[in-house]
mmCIF file of C-alpha atoms in Angstrom:
data_model
loop_
_atom_site.group_PDB
_atom_site.id
_atom_site.type_symbol
_atom_site.label_atom_id
_atom_site.label_comp_id
_atom_site.label_asym_id
_atom_site.label_seq_id
_atom_site.Cartn_x
_atom_site.Cartn_y
_atom_site.Cartn_z
ATOM 1 C CA MET A 1 113.254 86.623 103.273
ATOM 2 C CA ALA A 2 112.258 87.403 105.603
ATOM 3 C CA ARG A 3 112.624 90.963 106.976
ATOM 4 C CA TYR A 4 116.150 91.389 109.000
ATOM 5 C CA THR A 5 114.931 92.553 113.020
ATOM 6 C CA GLY A 6 118.432 92.487 114.607
ATOM 7 C CA PRO A 7 120.363 95.353 116.219
ATOM 8 C CA ALA A 8 119.996 98.510 113.255
ATOM 9 C CA CYS A 9 123.398 100.037 114.541
ATOM 10 C CA ARG A 10 124.748 96.913 113.715
ATOM 11 C CA LEU A 11 124.664 97.645 110.387
ATOM 12 C CA CYS A 12 125.782 101.083 110.392
ATOM 13 C CA ARG A 13 128.763 99.305 111.719
ATOM 14 C CA ARG A 14 129.286 97.065 109.070
ATOM 15 C CA GLU A 15 128.850 99.458 106.409
ATOM 16 C CA GLY A 16 131.540 101.889 108.408
ATOM 17 C CA GLN A 17 129.320 104.588 108.189
ATOM 18 C CA LYS A 18 125.576 106.562 109.235
ATOM 19 C CA LEU A 19 122.873 104.842 107.537
ATOM 20 C CA PHE A 20 120.038 107.409 109.840
ATOM 21 C CA LEU A 21 118.171 103.930 110.407
ATOM 22 C CA LYS A 22 117.321 105.236 114.478
ATOM 23 C CA GLY A 23 115.969 108.774 113.840
ATOM 24 C CA GLU A 24 116.749 111.228 116.354
ATOM 25 C CA ARG A 25 119.192 108.407 118.337
ATOM 26 C CA CYS A 26 121.784 108.746 114.943
ATOM 27 C CA MET A 27 122.572 112.470 115.616
ATOM 28 C CA SER A 28 123.548 111.677 118.778
ATOM 29 C CA ASP A 29 126.011 110.738 121.417
ATOM 30 C CA LYS A 30 124.146 106.961 121.034
ATOM 31 C CA CYS A 31 125.095 106.676 117.532
ATOM 32 C CA SER A 32 127.404 103.294 118.096
ATOM 33 C CA VAL A 33 128.592 104.033 115.118
ATOM 34 C CA ALA A 34 130.445 107.289 116.555
ATOM 35 C CA ARG A 35 130.926 105.261 119.936
ATOM 36 C CA ARG A 36 132.169 102.529 118.641
ATOM 37 C CA PRO A 37 133.463 102.629 114.378
ATOM 38 C CA ALA A 38 134.901 99.389 114.018
ATOM 39 C CA ALA A 39 133.113 96.377 111.959
ATOM 40 C CA PRO A 40 131.875 94.485 114.686
ATOM 41 C CA GLY A 41 132.083 91.287 115.459
ATOM 42 C CA GLN A 42 135.097 89.587 117.189
ATOM 43 C CA HIS A 43 137.779 90.641 114.173
ATOM 44 C CA GLY A 44 135.484 93.730 112.995
ATOM 45 C CA ALA A 45 138.456 96.012 114.182
ATOM 46 C CA ASN A 46 141.371 94.025 112.170
ATOM 47 C CA SER A 47 139.181 94.078 108.895
ATOM 48 C CA LYS A 48 140.990 93.448 106.247
ATOM 49 C CA LYS A 49 141.488 95.626 103.185
ATOM 50 C CA LEU A 50 138.641 94.948 100.408
ATOM 51 C CA LYS A 51 138.584 93.216 96.801
ATOM 52 C CA GLU A 52 136.996 94.582 93.848
ATOM 53 C CA TYR A 53 134.411 92.642 94.581
ATOM 54 C CA GLY A 54 134.122 93.605 98.376
ATOM 55 C CA MET A 55 133.584 97.083 97.864
ATOM 56 C CA GLN A 56 131.466 96.192 95.332
ATOM 57 C CA LEU A 57 129.301 93.683 97.303
ATOM 58 C CA ARG A 58 128.845 96.813 100.222
ATOM 59 C CA GLU A 59 128.113 99.019 98.420
ATOM 60 C CA LYS A 60 124.837 96.920 97.341
ATOM 61 C CA GLN A 61 124.380 96.712 100.468
ATOM 62 C CA LYS A 62 124.666 99.867 101.645
ATOM 63 C CA ALA A 63 122.220 100.739 99.165
ATOM 64 C CA ARG A 64 119.951 97.938 100.322
ATOM 65 C CA ARG A 65 120.251 98.274 104.127
ATOM 66 C CA TYR A 66 119.874 102.585 103.764
ATOM 67 C CA TYR A 67 116.591 102.653 101.768
ATOM 68 C CA GLY A 68 115.307 99.198 104.018
ATOM 69 C CA VAL A 69 114.618 96.868 100.982
ATOM 70 C CA LEU A 70 114.744 92.730 100.879
ATOM 71 C CA GLU A 71 117.638 91.120 98.136
ATOM 72 C CA ASN A 72 115.455 89.696 95.780
ATOM 73 C CA GLN A 73 113.456 93.454 95.772
ATOM 74 C CA PHE A 74 117.253 95.239 95.497
ATOM 75 C CA LYS A 75 117.420 92.932 92.238
ATOM 76 C CA HIS A 76 114.024 93.214 90.514
ATOM 77 C CA TYR A 77 114.508 97.062 91.306
ATOM 78 C CA TYR A 78 117.957 97.122 89.058
ATOM 79 C CA GLU A 79 116.353 95.088 86.242
ATOM 80 C CA ILE A 80 114.204 97.884 85.823
ATOM 81 C CA ALA A 81 116.972 100.207 85.728
ATOM 82 C CA ALA A 82 118.352 98.892 83.347
ATOM 83 C CA LYS A 83 116.437 99.121 80.904
ATOM 84 C CA GLN A 84 115.071 102.329 81.450
ATOM 85 C CA GLU A 85 117.125 105.048 79.068
ATOM 86 C CA GLY A 86 119.966 106.993 80.571
ATOM 87 C CA ILE A 87 122.643 106.071 83.241
ATOM 88 C CA THR A 88 121.486 102.983 85.351
ATOM 89 C CA GLY A 89 122.621 103.482 88.243
ATOM 90 C CA GLU A 90 121.215 107.294 88.650
ATOM 91 C CA ASN A 91 118.437 104.948 87.523
ATOM 92 C CA LEU A 92 118.171 102.935 90.137
ATOM 93 C CA LEU A 93 119.006 105.539 92.961
ATOM 94 C CA SER A 94 115.880 107.317 92.040
ATOM 95 C CA LEU A 95 113.931 104.670 91.645
ATOM 96 C CA LEU A 96 114.649 103.862 95.276
ATOM 97 C CA GLU A 97 113.694 107.405 96.276
ATOM 98 C CA ARG A 98 110.363 107.086 94.305
ATOM 99 C CA ARG A 99 109.845 104.074 97.159
ATOM 100 C CA PHE A 100 106.604 104.746 98.860
ATOM 101 C CA ASP A 101 108.193 104.465 102.499
ATOM 102 C CA ASN A 102 110.752 107.112 101.343
ATOM 103 C CA VAL A 103 108.705 109.591 100.219
ATOM 104 C CA VAL A 104 106.435 109.206 102.937
ATOM 105 C CA TYR A 105 110.119 109.365 105.172
ATOM 106 C CA ARG A 106 111.137 112.839 103.110
ATOM 107 C CA MET A 107 108.132 114.711 103.928
ATOM 108 C CA GLY A 108 109.267 114.373 108.202
ATOM 109 C CA LEU A 109 105.702 112.050 108.478
ATOM 110 C CA ALA A 110 109.117 109.300 110.758
ATOM 111 C CA GLU A 111 111.378 109.477 112.145
ATOM 112 C CA SER A 112 113.360 106.893 109.482
ATOM 113 C CA ARG A 113 113.015 104.787 106.918
ATOM 114 C CA LYS A 114 111.085 101.681 108.645
ATOM 115 C CA GLU A 115 108.722 103.881 110.648
ATOM 116 C CA ALA A 116 107.696 104.967 107.604
ATOM 117 C CA ARG A 117 107.247 101.941 106.253
ATOM 118 C CA GLN A 118 105.325 101.055 109.382
ATOM 119 C CA LEU A 119 103.150 103.549 109.279
ATOM 120 C CA VAL A 120 102.523 102.911 105.980
ATOM 121 C CA THR A 121 101.691 99.162 106.229
ATOM 122 C CA HIS A 122 99.400 100.389 108.958
ATOM 123 C CA GLY A 123 96.912 102.482 106.301
ATOM 124 C CA HIS A 124 97.680 106.077 107.037
ATOM 125 C CA PHE A 125 98.880 107.055 103.773
ATOM 126 C CA SER A 126 97.134 107.728 100.900
ATOM 127 C CA ILE A 127 98.020 108.026 96.925
ATOM 128 C CA ASN A 128 95.448 110.253 94.793
ATOM 129 C CA GLY A 129 93.053 110.344 97.061
ATOM 130 C CA LYS A 130 93.247 106.176 97.900
ATOM 131 C CA LYS A 131 93.846 103.984 100.742
ATOM 132 C CA ALA A 132 97.281 102.863 100.256
ATOM 133 C CA ASN A 133 99.247 100.503 102.308
ATOM 134 C CA VAL A 134 102.213 99.191 100.178
ATOM 135 C CA PRO A 135 105.922 100.426 101.576
ATOM 136 C CA SER A 136 106.853 98.964 97.284
ATOM 137 C CA ILE A 137 104.520 101.324 95.126
ATOM 138 C CA ILE A 138 106.794 103.332 93.096
ATOM 139 C CA VAL A 139 105.693 106.729 92.495
ATOM 140 C CA LYS A 140 105.341 108.795 89.509
ATOM 141 C CA GLN A 141 105.485 112.166 89.033
ATOM 142 C CA GLY A 142 101.852 113.915 89.416
ATOM 143 C CA ASP A 143 101.235 111.839 92.306
ATOM 144 C CA VAL A 144 100.132 113.473 95.333
ATOM 145 C CA ILE A 145 100.212 111.403 98.976
ATOM 146 C CA ALA A 146 98.704 113.198 102.025
ATOM 147 C CA LEU A 147 98.692 111.730 105.307
ATOM 148 C CA ARG A 148 95.313 110.045 105.843
ATOM 149 C CA GLU A 149 92.403 112.338 107.937
ATOM 150 C CA GLY A 150 91.791 109.444 110.504
ATOM 151 C CA ALA A 151 94.934 109.908 111.454
ATOM 152 C CA ARG A 152 95.865 113.577 111.770
ATOM 153 C CA SER A 153 93.762 113.488 115.314
ATOM 154 C CA SER A 154 96.285 111.022 116.860
ATOM 155 C CA GLU A 155 99.286 112.075 118.722
ATOM 156 C CA LYS A 156 101.682 110.421 117.268
ATOM 157 C CA PHE A 157 100.957 112.645 114.585
ATOM 158 C CA LYS A 158 100.660 115.791 115.838
ATOM 159 C CA GLY A 159 104.206 115.672 116.862
ATOM 160 C CA LEU A 160 105.457 115.090 113.529
ATOM 161 C CA MET A 161 102.883 117.294 111.645
ATOM 162 C CA GLU A 162 104.715 119.670 113.494
ATOM 163 C CA ALA A 163 108.321 118.799 113.311
ATOM 164 C CA MET A 164 107.233 118.417 109.135
ATOM 165 C CA GLU A 165 107.213 121.948 108.933
ATOM 166 C CA SER A 166 110.981 122.443 109.475
ATOM 167 C CA ASN A 167 111.696 119.516 107.277
ATOM 168 C CA ASN A 168 113.380 120.856 104.383
ATOM 169 C CA ALA A 169 112.349 118.088 101.792
ATOM 170 C CA PRO A 170 113.546 117.540 98.775
ATOM 171 C CA LYS A 171 112.281 119.899 95.630
ATOM 172 C CA TRP A 172 111.235 117.058 93.409
ATOM 173 C CA LEU A 173 108.327 117.430 96.124
ATOM 174 C CA GLU A 174 106.047 119.887 96.541
ATOM 175 C CA VAL A 175 104.968 119.977 100.084
ATOM 176 C CA ASP A 176 101.850 121.619 101.285
ATOM 177 C CA ASN A 177 102.102 121.753 105.754
ATOM 178 C CA SER A 178 98.219 122.475 105.750
ATOM 179 C CA ALA A 179 97.144 119.951 103.241
ATOM 180 C CA VAL A 180 99.461 117.193 105.038
ATOM 181 C CA SER A 181 100.249 116.026 101.761
ATOM 182 C CA ALA A 182 103.305 115.976 99.107
ATOM 183 C CA LYS A 183 102.707 116.396 95.017
ATOM 184 C CA VAL A 184 106.482 114.665 93.520
ATOM 185 C CA ILE A 185 107.029 117.549 90.172
ATOM 186 C CA ALA A 186 109.823 115.872 89.445
ATOM 187 C CA LEU A 187 111.557 112.913 89.386
ATOM 188 C CA PRO A 188 114.719 112.699 91.037
ATOM 189 C CA LYS A 189 118.101 113.223 89.545
ATOM 190 C CA ARG A 190 121.508 112.475 91.330
ATOM 191 C CA ASP A 191 122.032 115.828 93.284
ATOM 192 C CA ASP A 192 118.950 115.001 94.746
ATOM 193 C CA ILE A 193 120.660 112.635 96.673
ATOM 194 C CA ASP A 194 123.098 113.191 98.688
ATOM 195 C CA PHE A 195 124.037 110.408 100.791
ATOM 196 C CA PRO A 196 127.406 108.997 99.024
ATOM 197 C CA PHE A 197 126.558 106.339 96.772
ATOM 198 C CA GLU A 198 128.794 104.553 94.487
ATOM 199 C CA GLU A 199 126.503 103.544 92.359
ATOM 200 C CA GLN A 200 129.172 102.185 89.380
ATOM 201 C CA LEU A 201 130.223 100.037 91.365
ATOM 202 C CA ILE A 202 126.909 98.257 92.231
ATOM 203 C CA VAL A 203 126.170 98.490 88.407
ATOM 204 C CA GLU A 204 129.128 96.743 87.898
ATOM 205 C CA LEU A 205 128.423 93.544 91.137
ATOM 206 C CA TYR A 206 125.356 93.110 88.570
ATOM 207 C CA SER A 207 127.010 93.439 85.618
ATOM 208 C CA LYS A 208 129.243 90.109 85.994
#
């Protein structure tokens, strides 16, 4: 299945809230959710109240789009989360947070997860000193993610490195601005994820 290549703002409008898919634009007056809050399409303004299944589906779609993963990928993460000890919904969010591209975004070295995915694919980052270019890698506690030496001289990364110093990284990442790296010092917990997910609805959807 190919990735969605249409307007990112359309996805935010469909879910009825900002998914922060376009970086700075999401925080500006140009944000489509603020300007046109109704769902896209001819009948978007007349959306009906969702039933139980509709609410579960929308929550799953919201999480999938927020992290930028495909349908089969998302289901695979759920299956892994369901086999782990603990609460399945929280396990699922922890796995998604530990995706390689999301960690790069959390470090402040990309304006959006989409951009982070592209930068990872182009081979600008390493894990534990080894070049890694697969965005879906799930990092583990103790892993060190770093910007590769060859990329640090580019104008693109010079600006991002300056922004990285003022970035509010999550507490499960220990960021070293001078080395342009971050170490995973703990697994993300539910309190570390500030986006208002209702992960139990996702669990209910897949449990049917």
